[in-house]
Tab-separated table of C-alpha atoms in Angstrom:
chain	number	residue	atom	x	y	z
A	1	MET	CA	-70.360	-13.105	-37.691
A	2	LYS	CA	-67.969	-11.192	-35.508
A	3	ASP	CA	-67.212	-12.745	-32.143
A	4	PHE	CA	-68.556	-10.238	-29.649
A	5	GLY	CA	-66.896	-11.989	-26.725
A	6	VAL	CA	-70.186	-12.821	-25.065
A	7	ALA	CA	-69.120	-14.800	-22.029
A	8	ASP	CA	-71.498	-17.159	-20.294
A	9	ALA	CA	-71.049	-15.094	-17.127
A	10	THR	CA	-72.455	-11.963	-18.812
A	11	ALA	CA	-75.210	-13.615	-20.854
A	12	GLU	CA	-78.741	-14.304	-19.730
A	13	THR	CA	-79.751	-17.897	-20.452
A	14	VAL	CA	-83.052	-19.739	-20.842
A	15	PRO	CA	-83.171	-23.516	-21.397
A	16	VAL	CA	-85.914	-24.407	-23.906
A	17	ALA	CA	-87.684	-27.739	-23.478
A	18	GLY	CA	-91.307	-26.724	-24.089
A	19	SER	CA	-93.469	-23.989	-25.598
A	20	GLY	CA	-93.612	-22.108	-22.289
A	21	ASP	CA	-89.830	-21.854	-22.400
A	22	VAL	CA	-90.017	-20.211	-25.842
A	23	VAL	CA	-92.259	-17.575	-24.247
A	24	SER	CA	-89.714	-17.119	-21.430
A	25	ALA	CA	-86.904	-16.701	-23.967
A	26	ARG	CA	-88.948	-14.077	-25.848
A	27	GLN	CA	-89.576	-12.203	-22.603
A	28	MET	CA	-85.854	-12.284	-21.759
A	29	VAL	CA	-84.961	-10.898	-25.203
A	30	ARG	CA	-87.625	-8.162	-24.989
A	31	ALA	CA	-86.502	-7.082	-21.508
A	32	LEU	CA	-82.877	-6.873	-22.645
A	33	ALA	CA	-83.848	-4.886	-25.758
A	34	GLN	CA	-85.828	-2.474	-23.578
A	35	ARG	CA	-82.941	-2.092	-21.099
A	36	ILE	CA	-80.484	-1.083	-23.800
A	37	GLY	CA	-82.974	1.305	-25.398
A	38	LEU	CA	-83.878	-0.332	-28.709
A	39	SER	CA	-86.806	1.413	-30.356
A	40	LEU	CA	-90.195	-0.293	-30.205
A	41	VAL	CA	-89.910	-1.223	-33.901
A	42	HIS	CA	-86.487	-2.804	-33.370
A	43	GLN	CA	-87.708	-4.568	-30.223
A	44	THR	CA	-90.629	-6.031	-32.166
A	45	LYS	CA	-88.408	-7.239	-35.008
A	46	LEU	CA	-85.932	-8.817	-32.592
A	47	VAL	CA	-88.597	-10.503	-30.472
A	48	THR	CA	-90.365	-11.821	-33.583
A	49	ALA	CA	-87.098	-13.311	-34.863
A	50	ALA	CA	-86.368	-14.786	-31.426
A	51	SER	CA	-89.827	-16.328	-31.285
A	52	GLU	CA	-89.413	-17.976	-34.701
A	53	LEU	CA	-85.920	-19.253	-33.949
A	54	GLY	CA	-86.915	-20.506	-30.499
A	55	ARG	CA	-89.908	-22.342	-31.922
A	56	ASN	CA	-87.770	-23.888	-34.674
A	57	MET	CA	-85.194	-24.958	-32.090
A	58	LEU	CA	-87.929	-26.678	-30.091
A	59	VAL	CA	-89.767	-28.310	-33.026
A	60	TYR	CA	-86.820	-29.381	-35.165
A	61	GLY	CA	-83.956	-29.568	-32.668
A	62	GLY	CA	-85.815	-30.981	-29.677
A	63	GLY	CA	-85.126	-27.889	-27.553
A	64	GLY	CA	-81.896	-26.292	-26.477
A	65	VAL	CA	-80.575	-23.118	-24.908
A	66	VAL	CA	-81.102	-19.435	-25.701
A	67	ARG	CA	-78.384	-16.989	-24.576
A	68	ALA	CA	-78.681	-13.225	-24.888
A	69	ALA	CA	-76.475	-10.268	-24.022
A	70	ALA	CA	-76.001	-6.586	-24.748
A	71	VAL	CA	-73.098	-6.002	-27.136
A	72	THR	CA	-71.248	-2.957	-28.402
A	73	ASP	CA	-69.293	-2.383	-31.592
A	74	ALA	CA	-68.026	0.813	-33.220
A	75	GLY	CA	-70.002	3.011	-30.835
A	76	ARG	CA	-73.316	1.258	-31.272
A	77	THR	CA	-75.174	-0.997	-28.865
A	78	GLY	CA	-77.282	-4.006	-29.719
A	79	VAL	CA	-78.654	-7.319	-28.546
A	80	PHE	CA	-76.899	-10.587	-29.367
A	81	VAL	CA	-78.983	-13.777	-29.133
A	82	GLU	CA	-77.778	-17.340	-29.650
A	83	PHE	CA	-80.009	-20.391	-30.157
A	84	ARG	CA	-78.199	-23.714	-29.698
A	85	ASP	CA	-79.712	-27.186	-29.958
A	86	GLN	CA	-78.351	-30.699	-30.171
A	87	GLY	CA	-80.782	-31.957	-32.767
A	88	PRO	CA	-80.118	-33.730	-36.067
A	89	GLY	CA	-78.965	-30.571	-37.834
A	90	ILE	CA	-80.153	-28.992	-41.073
A	91	ALA	CA	-79.163	-31.010	-44.139
A	92	ASP	CA	-79.207	-28.085	-46.585
A	93	ILE	CA	-78.890	-24.667	-44.939
A	94	GLU	CA	-79.266	-22.698	-48.188
A	95	LEU	CA	-82.496	-24.536	-48.978
A	96	ALA	CA	-83.746	-24.002	-45.414
A	97	LEU	CA	-83.100	-20.246	-45.808
A	98	THR	CA	-85.224	-20.098	-48.980
A	99	ASP	CA	-88.572	-18.321	-48.576
A	100	GLY	CA	-91.442	-20.780	-48.782
A	101	TRP	CA	-89.399	-23.926	-48.124
A	102	THR	CA	-90.505	-25.924	-45.126
A	103	SER	CA	-89.594	-29.302	-43.719
A	104	GLY	CA	-92.836	-29.343	-41.744
A	105	ASN	CA	-96.281	-27.813	-41.898
A	106	GLY	CA	-95.232	-24.170	-41.535
A	107	MET	CA	-95.290	-21.338	-44.047
A	108	GLY	CA	-91.564	-21.621	-44.717
A	109	LEU	CA	-90.710	-18.179	-43.365
A	110	GLY	CA	-89.047	-19.078	-40.048
A	111	LEU	CA	-85.326	-18.942	-40.839
A	112	SER	CA	-85.550	-16.625	-43.842
A	113	GLY	CA	-87.978	-14.308	-42.064
A	114	ALA	CA	-85.824	-14.189	-38.939
A	115	ARG	CA	-82.783	-13.357	-41.073
A	116	ARG	CA	-84.621	-10.387	-42.631
A	117	LEU	CA	-85.701	-9.025	-39.236
A	118	VAL	CA	-82.214	-8.690	-37.740
A	119	ASP	CA	-79.017	-6.895	-38.705
A	120	GLU	CA	-76.660	-9.853	-38.388
A	121	PHE	CA	-77.488	-13.542	-38.822
A	122	ASP	CA	-75.228	-16.574	-38.680
A	123	ILE	CA	-76.096	-20.262	-38.755
A	124	GLU	CA	-73.981	-23.373	-38.274
A	125	SER	CA	-75.502	-26.817	-38.490
A	126	GLY	CA	-74.495	-30.437	-38.712
A	127	PRO	CA	-75.113	-33.773	-37.092
A	128	GLY	CA	-75.369	-33.067	-33.402
A	129	GLY	CA	-76.927	-29.651	-33.566
A	130	THR	CA	-77.632	-26.242	-34.950
A	131	THR	CA	-76.515	-22.853	-33.663
A	132	VAL	CA	-78.070	-19.603	-34.858
A	133	ARG	CA	-76.649	-16.244	-33.756
A	134	ILE	CA	-78.375	-12.937	-34.383
A	135	VAL	CA	-77.740	-9.298	-33.551
A	136	LYS	CA	-80.142	-6.368	-33.700
A	137	TRP	CA	-78.420	-2.979	-33.460
A	138	GLY	CA	-79.881	0.200	-32.048
A	139	ARG	CA	-79.991	3.105	-34.466
């Protein structure tokens, strides 16, 4: 994924340590999407992806930090969101991105579903943590 130069000083941040924090992160993402003028459909897709990724970060990574910022590229504006945890990492990313695969009791649509809902999706994982970055562009 392209580096959009999202500096910590310009990003909004929510630490996630419990389910209430996932709700706060969703609200932050929705408010940012509304501020930059994403359509209601795009807002819903972005917030749904953020909810799934935030929940996964909490359940599988033990919590972490969500950062979000408005970004621009080639005349378009969007919302960049990063989910970073310091958990055990994902052993097989390709398998984890397969529809229906789950390491828990879910439906196996978290990562793959989130990837389908956004325009850009990047994941890095290893011992010591996982980072997922997404972007939803306005049309």
